[in-house]
Coordinates of C-alpha atoms in Angstrom, one line a residue:
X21 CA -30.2 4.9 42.4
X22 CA -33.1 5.7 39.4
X23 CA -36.4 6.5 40.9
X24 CA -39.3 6.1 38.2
X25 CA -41.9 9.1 37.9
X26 CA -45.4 8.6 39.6
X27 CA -46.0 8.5 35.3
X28 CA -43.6 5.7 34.7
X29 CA -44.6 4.0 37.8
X30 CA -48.8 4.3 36.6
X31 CA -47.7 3.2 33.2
X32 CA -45.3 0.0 34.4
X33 CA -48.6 -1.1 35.8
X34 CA -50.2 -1.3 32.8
X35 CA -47.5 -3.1 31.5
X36 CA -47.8 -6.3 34.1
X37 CA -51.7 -5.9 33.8
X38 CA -51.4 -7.0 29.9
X39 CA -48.2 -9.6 30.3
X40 CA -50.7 -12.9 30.2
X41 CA -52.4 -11.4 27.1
X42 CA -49.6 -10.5 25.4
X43 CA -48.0 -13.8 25.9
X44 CA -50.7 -15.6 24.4
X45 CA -51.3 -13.0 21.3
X46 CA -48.3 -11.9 19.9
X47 CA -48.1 -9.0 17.6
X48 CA -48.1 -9.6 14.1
X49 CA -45.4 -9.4 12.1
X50 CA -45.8 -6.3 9.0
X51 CA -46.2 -6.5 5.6
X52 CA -43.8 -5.4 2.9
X53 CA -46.0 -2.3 2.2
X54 CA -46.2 -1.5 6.4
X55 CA -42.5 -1.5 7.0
X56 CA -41.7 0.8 3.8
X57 CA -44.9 3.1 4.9
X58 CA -43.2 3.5 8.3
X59 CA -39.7 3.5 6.9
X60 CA -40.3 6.4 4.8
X61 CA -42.3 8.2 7.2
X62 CA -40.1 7.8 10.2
X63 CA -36.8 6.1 10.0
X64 CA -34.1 9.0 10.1
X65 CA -32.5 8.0 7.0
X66 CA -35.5 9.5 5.4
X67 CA -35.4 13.3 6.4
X68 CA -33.7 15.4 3.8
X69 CA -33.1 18.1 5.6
X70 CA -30.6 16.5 7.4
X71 CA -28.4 15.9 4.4
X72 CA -26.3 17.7 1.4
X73 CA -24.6 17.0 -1.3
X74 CA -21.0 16.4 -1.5
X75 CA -19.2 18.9 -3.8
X76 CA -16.0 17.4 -4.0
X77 CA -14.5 13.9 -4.1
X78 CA -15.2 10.3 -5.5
X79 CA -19.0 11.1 -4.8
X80 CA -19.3 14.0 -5.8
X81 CA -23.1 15.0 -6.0
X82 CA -24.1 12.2 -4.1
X83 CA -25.7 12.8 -0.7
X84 CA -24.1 12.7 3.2
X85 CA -25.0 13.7 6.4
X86 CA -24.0 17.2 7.4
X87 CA -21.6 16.0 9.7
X88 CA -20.0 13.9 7.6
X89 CA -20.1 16.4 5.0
X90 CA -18.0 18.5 6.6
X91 CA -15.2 15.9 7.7
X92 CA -15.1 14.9 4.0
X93 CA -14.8 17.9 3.1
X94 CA -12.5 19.6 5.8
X95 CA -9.0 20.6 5.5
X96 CA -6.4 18.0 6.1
X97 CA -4.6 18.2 9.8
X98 CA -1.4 18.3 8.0
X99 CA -2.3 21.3 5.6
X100 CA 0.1 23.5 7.0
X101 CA 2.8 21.7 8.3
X102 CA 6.2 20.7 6.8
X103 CA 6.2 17.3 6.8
X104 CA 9.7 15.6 5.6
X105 CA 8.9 12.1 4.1
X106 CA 12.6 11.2 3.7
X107 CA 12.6 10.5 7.6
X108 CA 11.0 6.7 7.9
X109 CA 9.9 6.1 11.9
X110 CA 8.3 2.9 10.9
X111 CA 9.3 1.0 7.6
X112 CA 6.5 -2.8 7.5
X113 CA 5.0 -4.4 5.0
X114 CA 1.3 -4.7 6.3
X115 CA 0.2 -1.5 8.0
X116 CA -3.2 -1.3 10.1
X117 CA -4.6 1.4 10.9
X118 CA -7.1 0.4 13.8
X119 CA -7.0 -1.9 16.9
X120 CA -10.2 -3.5 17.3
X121 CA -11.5 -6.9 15.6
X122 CA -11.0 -6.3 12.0
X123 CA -7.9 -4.8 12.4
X124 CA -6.7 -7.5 15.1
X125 CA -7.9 -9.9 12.7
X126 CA -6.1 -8.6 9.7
X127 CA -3.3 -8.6 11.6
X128 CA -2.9 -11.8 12.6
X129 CA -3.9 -13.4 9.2
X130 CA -1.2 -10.6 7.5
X131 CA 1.5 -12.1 10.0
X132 CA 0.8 -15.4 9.2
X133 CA 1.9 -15.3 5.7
X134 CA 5.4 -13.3 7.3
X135 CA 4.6 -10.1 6.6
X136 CA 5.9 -7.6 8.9
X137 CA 2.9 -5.9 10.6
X138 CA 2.2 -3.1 12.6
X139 CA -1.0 -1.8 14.0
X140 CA -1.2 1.3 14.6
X141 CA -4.2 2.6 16.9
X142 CA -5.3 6.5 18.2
X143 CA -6.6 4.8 21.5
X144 CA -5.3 1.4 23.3
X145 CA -5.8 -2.1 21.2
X146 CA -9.0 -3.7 22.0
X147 CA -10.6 0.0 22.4
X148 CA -13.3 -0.3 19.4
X149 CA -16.9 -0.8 18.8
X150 CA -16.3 -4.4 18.5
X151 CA -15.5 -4.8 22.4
X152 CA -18.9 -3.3 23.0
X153 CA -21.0 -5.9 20.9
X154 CA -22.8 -7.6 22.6
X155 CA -25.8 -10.0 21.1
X156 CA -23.7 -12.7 18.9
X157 CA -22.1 -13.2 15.4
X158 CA -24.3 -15.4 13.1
X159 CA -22.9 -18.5 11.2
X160 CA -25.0 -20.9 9.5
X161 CA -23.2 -24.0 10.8
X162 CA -26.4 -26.4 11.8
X163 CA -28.2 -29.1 9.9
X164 CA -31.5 -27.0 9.2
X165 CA -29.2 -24.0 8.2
X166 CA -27.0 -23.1 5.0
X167 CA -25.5 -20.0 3.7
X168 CA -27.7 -19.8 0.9
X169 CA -30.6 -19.3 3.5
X170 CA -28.2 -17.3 5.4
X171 CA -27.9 -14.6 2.1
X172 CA -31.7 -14.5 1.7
X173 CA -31.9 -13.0 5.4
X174 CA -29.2 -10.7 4.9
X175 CA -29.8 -9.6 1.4
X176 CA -33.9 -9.1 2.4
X177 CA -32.6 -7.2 5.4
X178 CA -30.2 -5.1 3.9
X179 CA -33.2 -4.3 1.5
X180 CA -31.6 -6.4 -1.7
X181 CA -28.7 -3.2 -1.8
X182 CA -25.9 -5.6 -0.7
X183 CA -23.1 -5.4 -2.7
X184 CA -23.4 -9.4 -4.2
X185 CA -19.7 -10.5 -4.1
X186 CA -19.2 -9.2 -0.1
X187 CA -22.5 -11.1 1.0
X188 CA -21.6 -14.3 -0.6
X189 CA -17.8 -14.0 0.8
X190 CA -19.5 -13.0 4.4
X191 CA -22.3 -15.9 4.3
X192 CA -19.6 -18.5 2.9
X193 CA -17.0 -18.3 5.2
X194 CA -19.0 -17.8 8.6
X195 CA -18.6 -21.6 9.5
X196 CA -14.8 -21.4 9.1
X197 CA -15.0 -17.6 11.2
X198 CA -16.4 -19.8 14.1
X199 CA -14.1 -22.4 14.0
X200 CA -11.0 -20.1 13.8
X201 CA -12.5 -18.3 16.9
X202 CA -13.1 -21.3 18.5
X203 CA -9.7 -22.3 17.7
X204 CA -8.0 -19.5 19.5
X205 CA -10.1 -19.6 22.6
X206 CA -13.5 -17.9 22.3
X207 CA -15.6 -19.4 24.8
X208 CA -19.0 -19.5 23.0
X209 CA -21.8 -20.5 24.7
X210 CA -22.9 -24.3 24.4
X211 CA -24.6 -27.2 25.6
X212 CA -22.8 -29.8 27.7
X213 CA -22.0 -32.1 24.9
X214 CA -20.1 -29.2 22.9
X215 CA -22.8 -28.1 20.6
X216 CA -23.0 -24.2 20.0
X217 CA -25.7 -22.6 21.3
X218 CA -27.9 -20.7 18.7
X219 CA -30.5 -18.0 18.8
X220 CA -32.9 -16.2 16.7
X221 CA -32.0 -12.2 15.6
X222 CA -34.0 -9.7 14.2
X223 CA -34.7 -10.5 10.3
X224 CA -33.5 -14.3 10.5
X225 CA -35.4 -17.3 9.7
X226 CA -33.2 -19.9 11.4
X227 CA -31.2 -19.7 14.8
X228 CA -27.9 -19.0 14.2
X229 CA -26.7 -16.7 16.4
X230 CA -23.7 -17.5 18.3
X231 CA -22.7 -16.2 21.4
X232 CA -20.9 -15.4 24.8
X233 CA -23.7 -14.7 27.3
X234 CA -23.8 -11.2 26.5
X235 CA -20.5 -9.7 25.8
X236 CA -19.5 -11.5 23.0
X237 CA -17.3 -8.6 21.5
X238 CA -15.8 -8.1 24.5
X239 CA -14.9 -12.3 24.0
X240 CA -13.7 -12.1 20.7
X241 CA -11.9 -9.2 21.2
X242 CA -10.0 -10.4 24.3
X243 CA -8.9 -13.8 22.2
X244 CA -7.8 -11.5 19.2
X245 CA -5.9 -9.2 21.7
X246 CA -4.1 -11.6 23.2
X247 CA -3.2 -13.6 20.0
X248 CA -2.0 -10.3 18.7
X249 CA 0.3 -9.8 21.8
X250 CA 1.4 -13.7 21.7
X251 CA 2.6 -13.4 17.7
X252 CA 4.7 -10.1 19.0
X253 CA 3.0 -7.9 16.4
X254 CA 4.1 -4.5 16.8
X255 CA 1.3 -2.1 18.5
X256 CA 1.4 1.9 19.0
X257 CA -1.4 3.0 20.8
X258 CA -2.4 6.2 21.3
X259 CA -0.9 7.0 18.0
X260 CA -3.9 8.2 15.4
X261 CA -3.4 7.6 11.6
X262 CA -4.2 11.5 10.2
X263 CA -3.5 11.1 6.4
X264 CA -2.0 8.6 4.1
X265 CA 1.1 8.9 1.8
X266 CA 1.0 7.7 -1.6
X267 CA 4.2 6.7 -4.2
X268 CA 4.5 8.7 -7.4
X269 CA 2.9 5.6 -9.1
X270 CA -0.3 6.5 -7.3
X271 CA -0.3 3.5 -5.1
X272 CA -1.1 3.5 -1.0
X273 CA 2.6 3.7 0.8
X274 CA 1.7 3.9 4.5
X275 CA 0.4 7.1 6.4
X276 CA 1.6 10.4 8.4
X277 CA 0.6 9.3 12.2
X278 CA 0.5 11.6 15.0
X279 CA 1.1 10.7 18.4
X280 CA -2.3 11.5 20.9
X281 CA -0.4 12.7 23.6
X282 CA 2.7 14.9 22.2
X283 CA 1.6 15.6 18.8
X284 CA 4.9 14.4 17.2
X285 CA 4.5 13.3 13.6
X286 CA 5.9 10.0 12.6
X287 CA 6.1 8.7 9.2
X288 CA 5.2 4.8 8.2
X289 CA 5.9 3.3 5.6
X290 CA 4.4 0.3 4.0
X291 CA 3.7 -1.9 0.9
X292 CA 0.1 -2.2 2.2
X293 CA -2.3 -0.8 4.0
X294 CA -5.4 -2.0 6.0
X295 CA -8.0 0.3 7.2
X296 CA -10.1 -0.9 10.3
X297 CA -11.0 2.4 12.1
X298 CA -14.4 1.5 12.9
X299 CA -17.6 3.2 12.6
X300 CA -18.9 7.2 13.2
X301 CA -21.3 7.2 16.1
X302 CA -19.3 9.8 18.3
X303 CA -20.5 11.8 15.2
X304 CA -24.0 12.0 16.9
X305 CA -25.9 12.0 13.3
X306 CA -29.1 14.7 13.8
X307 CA -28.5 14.8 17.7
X308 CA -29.3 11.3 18.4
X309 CA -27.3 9.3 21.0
X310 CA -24.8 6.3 20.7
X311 CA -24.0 3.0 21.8
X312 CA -20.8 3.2 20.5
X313 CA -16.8 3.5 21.4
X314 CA -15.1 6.8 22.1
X315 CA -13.1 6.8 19.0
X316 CA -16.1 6.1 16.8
X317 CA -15.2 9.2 14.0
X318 CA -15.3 8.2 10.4
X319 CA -11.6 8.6 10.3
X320 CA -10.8 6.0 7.7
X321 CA -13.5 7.4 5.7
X322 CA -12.2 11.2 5.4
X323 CA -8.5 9.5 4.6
X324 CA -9.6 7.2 2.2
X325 CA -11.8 9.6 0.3
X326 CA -9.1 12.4 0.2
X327 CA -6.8 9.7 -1.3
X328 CA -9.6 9.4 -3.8
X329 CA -11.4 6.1 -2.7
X330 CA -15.2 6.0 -3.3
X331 CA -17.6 5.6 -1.1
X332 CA -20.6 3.3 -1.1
X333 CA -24.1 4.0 0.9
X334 CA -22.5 6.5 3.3
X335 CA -25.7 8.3 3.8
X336 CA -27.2 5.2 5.5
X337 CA -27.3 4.3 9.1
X338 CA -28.3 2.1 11.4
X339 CA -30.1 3.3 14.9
X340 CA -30.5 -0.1 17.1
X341 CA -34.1 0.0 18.4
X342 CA -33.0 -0.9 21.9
X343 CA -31.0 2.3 23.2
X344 CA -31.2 2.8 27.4
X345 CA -33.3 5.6 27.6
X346 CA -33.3 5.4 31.6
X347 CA -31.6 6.1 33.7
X348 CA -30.0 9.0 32.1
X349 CA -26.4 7.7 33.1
X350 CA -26.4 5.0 30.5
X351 CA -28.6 7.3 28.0
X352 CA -27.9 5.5 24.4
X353 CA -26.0 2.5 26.0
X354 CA -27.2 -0.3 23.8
X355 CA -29.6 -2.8 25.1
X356 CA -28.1 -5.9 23.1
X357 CA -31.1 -7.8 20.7
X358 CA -30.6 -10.6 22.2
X359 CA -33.2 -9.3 25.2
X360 CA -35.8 -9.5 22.6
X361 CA -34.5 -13.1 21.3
X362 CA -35.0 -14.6 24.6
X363 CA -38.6 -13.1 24.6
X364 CA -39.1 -9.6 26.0
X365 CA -41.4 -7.6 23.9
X366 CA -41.9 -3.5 23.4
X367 CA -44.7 -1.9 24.8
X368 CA -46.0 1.6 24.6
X369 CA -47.2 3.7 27.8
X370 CA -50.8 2.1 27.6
X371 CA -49.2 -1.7 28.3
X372 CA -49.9 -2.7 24.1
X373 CA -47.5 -4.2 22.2
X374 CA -47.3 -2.2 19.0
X375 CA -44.6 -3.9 16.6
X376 CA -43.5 -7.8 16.6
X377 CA -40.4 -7.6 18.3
X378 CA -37.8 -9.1 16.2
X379 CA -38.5 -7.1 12.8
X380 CA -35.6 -5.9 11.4
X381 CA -33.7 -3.1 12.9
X382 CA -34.9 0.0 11.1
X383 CA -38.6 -1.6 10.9
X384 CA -38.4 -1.6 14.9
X385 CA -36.7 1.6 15.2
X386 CA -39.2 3.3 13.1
X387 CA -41.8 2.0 15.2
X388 CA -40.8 3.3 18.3
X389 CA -40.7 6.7 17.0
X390 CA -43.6 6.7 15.5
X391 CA -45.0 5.4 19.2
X392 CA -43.9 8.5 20.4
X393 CA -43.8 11.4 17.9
X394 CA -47.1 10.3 15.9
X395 CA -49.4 8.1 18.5
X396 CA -48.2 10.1 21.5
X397 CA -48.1 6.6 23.5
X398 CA -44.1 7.1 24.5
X399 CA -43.0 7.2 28.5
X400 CA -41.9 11.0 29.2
X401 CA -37.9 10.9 30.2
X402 CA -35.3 12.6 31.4
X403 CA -33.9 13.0 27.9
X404 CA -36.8 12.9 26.3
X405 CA -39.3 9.8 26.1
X406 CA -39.3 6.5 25.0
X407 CA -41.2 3.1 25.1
X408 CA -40.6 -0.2 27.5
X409 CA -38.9 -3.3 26.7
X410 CA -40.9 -6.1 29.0
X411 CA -37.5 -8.1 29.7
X412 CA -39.7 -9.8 33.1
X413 CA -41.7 -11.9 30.6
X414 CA -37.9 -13.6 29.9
X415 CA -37.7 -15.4 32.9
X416 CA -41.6 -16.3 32.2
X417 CA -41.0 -17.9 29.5
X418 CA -37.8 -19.3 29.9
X419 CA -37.8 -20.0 33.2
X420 CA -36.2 -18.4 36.2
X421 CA -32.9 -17.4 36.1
X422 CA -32.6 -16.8 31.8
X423 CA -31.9 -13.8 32.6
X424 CA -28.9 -13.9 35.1
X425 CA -27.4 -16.6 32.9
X426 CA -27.4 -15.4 29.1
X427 CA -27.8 -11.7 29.8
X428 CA -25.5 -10.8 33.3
X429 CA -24.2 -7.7 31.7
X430 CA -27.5 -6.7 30.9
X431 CA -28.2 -7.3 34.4
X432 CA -25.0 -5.6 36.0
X433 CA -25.5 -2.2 33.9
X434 CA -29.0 -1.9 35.3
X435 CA -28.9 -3.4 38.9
X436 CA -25.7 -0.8 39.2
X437 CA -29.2 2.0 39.2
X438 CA -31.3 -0.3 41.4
X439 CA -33.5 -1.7 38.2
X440 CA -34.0 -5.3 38.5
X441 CA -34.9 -6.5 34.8
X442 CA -36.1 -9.6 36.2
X443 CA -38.6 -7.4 37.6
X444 CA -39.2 -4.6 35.9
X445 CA -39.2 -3.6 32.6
X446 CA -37.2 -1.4 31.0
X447 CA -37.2 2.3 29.4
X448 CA -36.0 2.5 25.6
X449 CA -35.3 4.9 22.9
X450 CA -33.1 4.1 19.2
X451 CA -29.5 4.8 19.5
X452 CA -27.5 5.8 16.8
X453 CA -25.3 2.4 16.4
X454 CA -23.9 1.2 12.8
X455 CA -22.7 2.8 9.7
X456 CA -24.4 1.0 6.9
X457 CA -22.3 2.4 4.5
X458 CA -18.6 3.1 4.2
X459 CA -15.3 2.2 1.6
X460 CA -16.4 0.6 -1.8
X461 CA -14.3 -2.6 -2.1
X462 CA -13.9 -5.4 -4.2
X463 CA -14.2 -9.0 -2.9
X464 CA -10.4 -9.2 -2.4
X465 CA -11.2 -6.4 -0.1
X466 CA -8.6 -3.6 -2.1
X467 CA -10.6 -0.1 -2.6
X468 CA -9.9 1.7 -6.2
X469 CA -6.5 2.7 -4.8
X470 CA -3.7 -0.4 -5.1
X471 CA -2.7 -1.1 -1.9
X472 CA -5.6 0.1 0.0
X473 CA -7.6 -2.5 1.8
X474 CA -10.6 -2.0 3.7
X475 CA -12.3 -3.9 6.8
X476 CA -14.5 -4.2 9.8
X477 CA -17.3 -1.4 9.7
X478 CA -15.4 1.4 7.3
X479 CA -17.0 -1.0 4.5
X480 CA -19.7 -0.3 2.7
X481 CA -21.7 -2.7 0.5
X482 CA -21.7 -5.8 2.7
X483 CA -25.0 -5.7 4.7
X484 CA -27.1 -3.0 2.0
X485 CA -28.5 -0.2 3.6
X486 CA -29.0 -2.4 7.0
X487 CA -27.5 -4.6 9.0
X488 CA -29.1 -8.2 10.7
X489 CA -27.8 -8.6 14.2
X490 CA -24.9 -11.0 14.3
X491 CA -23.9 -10.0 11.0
X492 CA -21.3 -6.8 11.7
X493 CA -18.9 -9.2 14.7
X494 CA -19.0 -12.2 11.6
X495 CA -17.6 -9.0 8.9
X496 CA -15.3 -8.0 11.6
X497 CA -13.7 -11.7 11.3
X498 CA -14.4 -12.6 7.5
X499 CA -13.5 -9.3 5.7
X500 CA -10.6 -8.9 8.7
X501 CA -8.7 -12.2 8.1
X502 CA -9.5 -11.7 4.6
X503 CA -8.0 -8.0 3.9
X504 CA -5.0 -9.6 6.2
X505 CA -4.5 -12.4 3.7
X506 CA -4.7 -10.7 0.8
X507 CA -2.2 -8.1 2.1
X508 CA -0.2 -10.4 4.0
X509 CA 0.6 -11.7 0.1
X510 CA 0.6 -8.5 -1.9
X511 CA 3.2 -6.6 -0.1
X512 CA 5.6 -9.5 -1.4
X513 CA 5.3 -8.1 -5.1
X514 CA 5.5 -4.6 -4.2
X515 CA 8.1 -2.1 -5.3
X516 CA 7.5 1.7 -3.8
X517 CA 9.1 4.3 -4.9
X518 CA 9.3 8.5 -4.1
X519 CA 6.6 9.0 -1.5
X520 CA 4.6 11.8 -2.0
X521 CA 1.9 13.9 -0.7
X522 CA 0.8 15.6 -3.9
X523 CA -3.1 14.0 -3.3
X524 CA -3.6 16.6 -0.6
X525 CA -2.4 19.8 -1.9
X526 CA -4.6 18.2 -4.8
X527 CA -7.9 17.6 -2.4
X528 CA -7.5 21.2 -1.0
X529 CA -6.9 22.5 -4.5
X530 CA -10.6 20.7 -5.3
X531 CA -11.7 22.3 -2.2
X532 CA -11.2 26.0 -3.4
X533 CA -12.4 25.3 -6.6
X534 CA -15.4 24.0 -5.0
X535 CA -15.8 27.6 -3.4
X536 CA -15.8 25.5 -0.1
X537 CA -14.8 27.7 2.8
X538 CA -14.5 25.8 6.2
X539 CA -12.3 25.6 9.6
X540 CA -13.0 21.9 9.8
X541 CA -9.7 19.7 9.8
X542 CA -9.9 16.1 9.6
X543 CA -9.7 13.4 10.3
X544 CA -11.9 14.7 14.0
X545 CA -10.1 11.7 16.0
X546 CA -12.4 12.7 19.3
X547 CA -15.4 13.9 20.1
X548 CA -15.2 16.7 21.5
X549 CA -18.2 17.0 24.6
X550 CA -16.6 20.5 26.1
X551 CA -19.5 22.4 27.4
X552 CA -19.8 25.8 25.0
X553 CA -19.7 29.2 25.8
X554 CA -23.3 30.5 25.6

């Protein structure tokens, strides 16, 4: 059970001592000129020491993260084996390399059109960041809503970088994303007459956020799972994509797997390929914690880009606001936006409210930092120190039991430490939880290299350099079915011939050139959290 500090106990009284005056005076929302002052002074985009520039590849002198820097440009895990390509273990016509939304999605839509699919996945299906969403997928699908209102949001949020052609795509076909989810079974939240349920996110200007309680990935990805299983798509879990293989024409032919457990390399071959491996948050960008999935690498990154895809915007991330910064058990776990859309409000130690609570993701995490590092008004932690989320004044607004009823996982992951967030606020601290940036693609969702389709979060380009709330479940399911369809019809046309290899010795040939000297092999597949040797 968490007991609070005599520190956090003095300061949580501050907190209920200003709830009626909060509630009355809400914080004012910032001005253009306010969030870019505090963007550029404290969002972690911003510091440039924590970057480099690449010195190989697509993107060559454009800047990264050091720790993506160095999977990008690592050796390949296949550099020194033999690797006979004659020996097909798996011959489809739609290969997927990932198993959670996007890649369940593509799958299905793939299968549909008769393709023969596989999805191959280093963990179990279902294991992904998209099971751990929690807050809702936007559509604009009411009668005081439209897309076009829907792009302004997204396209202001994602600070007018969003690649044109994926935003419209995204914005257009939410409507029909809900409907196909409804379709197969997604039990969405809604009113006894059967209209959805909608809330506000950070950044929109109408409620259209669509949900299940509070574990609506889990939702979706449960209905996409099971459809999956019900088709009889093949599935090998446990079995990690670690490079792709190419034809002597230059185009995508399937990829070198490797089996988790054993290590045996298989070969698969196919007229198409889908990536969907996700996002990088296990990569702990500049030491900050994460809200998301085990297997959250960049792998589909490091094998696109050594194939000779381009990146778009990979040195931009997104660090939710809302981390769990107490008890130290759940340290990063994210604490969904939705708390904040049913009315709970940040506070620093002194019980002031000192950002409007449903700014835009890097507006709001920025401020929260600044509340600590710069004003010095942060709540002293185990791990460090962070600010409260009032999530009480819920249940005041709303009336009792909001809380139990549209957030019970919120709930659950707290009561499980003895915090009752029906009583007491909440400690939090930004957790490192999107990759903005990712795989350049077109709208038919193909990177530079024929054959190669991208989806889910290894895109870059669709939500700029930051993401609205509801908007990375809804690319999941548009980009998804729509990298399935367009495969699901390409593979038809395809002739393959030789397959070959020849891009890698070519990538570490660049490497040496480069003067780059590293022990790094890629794709990293795991963290790795062994404690070091001092």
């Amino acid at each position: 059970m968490y007991h609070y500090t005599d520190e956090q106990l003095e300061s949580m009284k501050k907190v209920e001592a200003s709830r009626d005056f909060r509630r009355e005076n809400l914080h004012a929302r910032m001005t253009a000129e306010e969030k870019d002052a505090v963007l550029a002074e404290f969002h972690p985009d911003y510091i440039n020491s924590a970057y480099e520039d690449l010195k190989v590849g697509k993107n060559k002198g454009g800047k990264v993260l050091h720790e993506l820097a160095a999977l990008l440009q690592g050796h390949s895990r296949i550099k020194d084996m033999k690797i006979d390509l004659s020996k097909i273990d798996y011959d489809v016509d739609v290969l997927v390399i990932g198993g959670g939304g996007a890649g369940s999605s593509a799958a299905i839509e793939a299968h549909e059109r008769g393709a023969k699919v596989m999805i191959a996945t280093k963990l179990r299906l279902g294991d992904a960041n998209t099971a751990m969403a929690e807050g809702g997928i936007q559509a604009a699908d009411k009668p005081n809503d439209s897309p076009a209102t829907h792009y302004l949001d997204a396209l202001g949020g994602g600070h007018f970088m969003n690649k044109p052609e994926l935003l419209y795509k995204l914005v257009n076909e939410a409507p029909e994303a809900i409907l196909w989810l409804n379709n197969l079974g997604v039990m969405f939240d809604k009113e006894e007459d059967g209209t959805m349920v909608t809330t506000h996110g950070g950044g929109t200007s109408r409620k259209r956020m669509h949900a299940c309680r509070d574990y609506s990935g889990s939702e979706i990805m449960r209905t996409l799972r099971d459809e999956v299983f019900n088709r009889g798509i093949t599935v090998v879990d446990f079995t990690a994509a670690i490079e792709l293989i190419k034809d002597t024409d230059g185009k995508i032919a399937g990829a070198v797997l490797m089996n988790m457990e054993t290590k045996e390399i298989l070969i698969a071959r196919a007229k198409t390929v889908v990536i969907a491996t996700g996002g990088a948050g296990r990569l702990h960008y500049q030491g900050f914690p994460t809200s998301n999935h085990y297997g959250a690498t960049a792998d589909g990154l490091v094998l696109a880009y050594r194939a000779g895809a381009k990146l778009l915007y990979p040195e931009t991330l997104q660090y939710h606001p809302t981390g769990a910064a107490e008890p130290t058990q759940i340290y990063g776990a994210l604490v969904t936006e939705k708390v904040r859309s049913l009315g709970a409000q940040l506070v620093n130690k002194d019980g002031e409210a000192f950002v409007y609570s449903l700014e835009t993701r890097d507006v709001t995490a920025s401020s929260i930092i600044r509340e600590c590092k710069e004003r010095g008004k942060g709540i002293k932690t185990t791990d460090g120190e962070g600010v409260w989320l009032d999530t009480p004044l819920i249940d005041i607004i709303n009336g009792e039991g909001t809380i139990e009823k549209r957030i019970p996982a919120m709930l659950r992951m707290f009561g499980k430490y003895g915090i009752d967030i029906r009583k007491e606020p909440i400690i939090i601290y930004p957790t490192l939880h999107y990759q903005n940036g990712g795989i350049d693609i077109g709208a038919n969702g193909m990177t530079c290299i024929e054959n190669l389709y991208v989806a889910g979060e290894a895109v870059g380009g669709i939500h700029g350099t930051n993401r609205l709330m509801g908007n990375s479940l809804l690319d999941i399911i548009v980009f998804g079915r729509n990298a399935g369809q367009q495969a699901g019809e390409k593979w038809k046309t395809v002739e393959l011939k030789e397959l070959t290899l020849d891009h890698v010795d070519a990538f570490e040939k660049e490497l040496e050139e480069a003067g780059i000297s590293t022990e790094v092999c890629s794709p990293k597949l795991l963290p790795d959290y062994r404690r070091k040797a001092n």
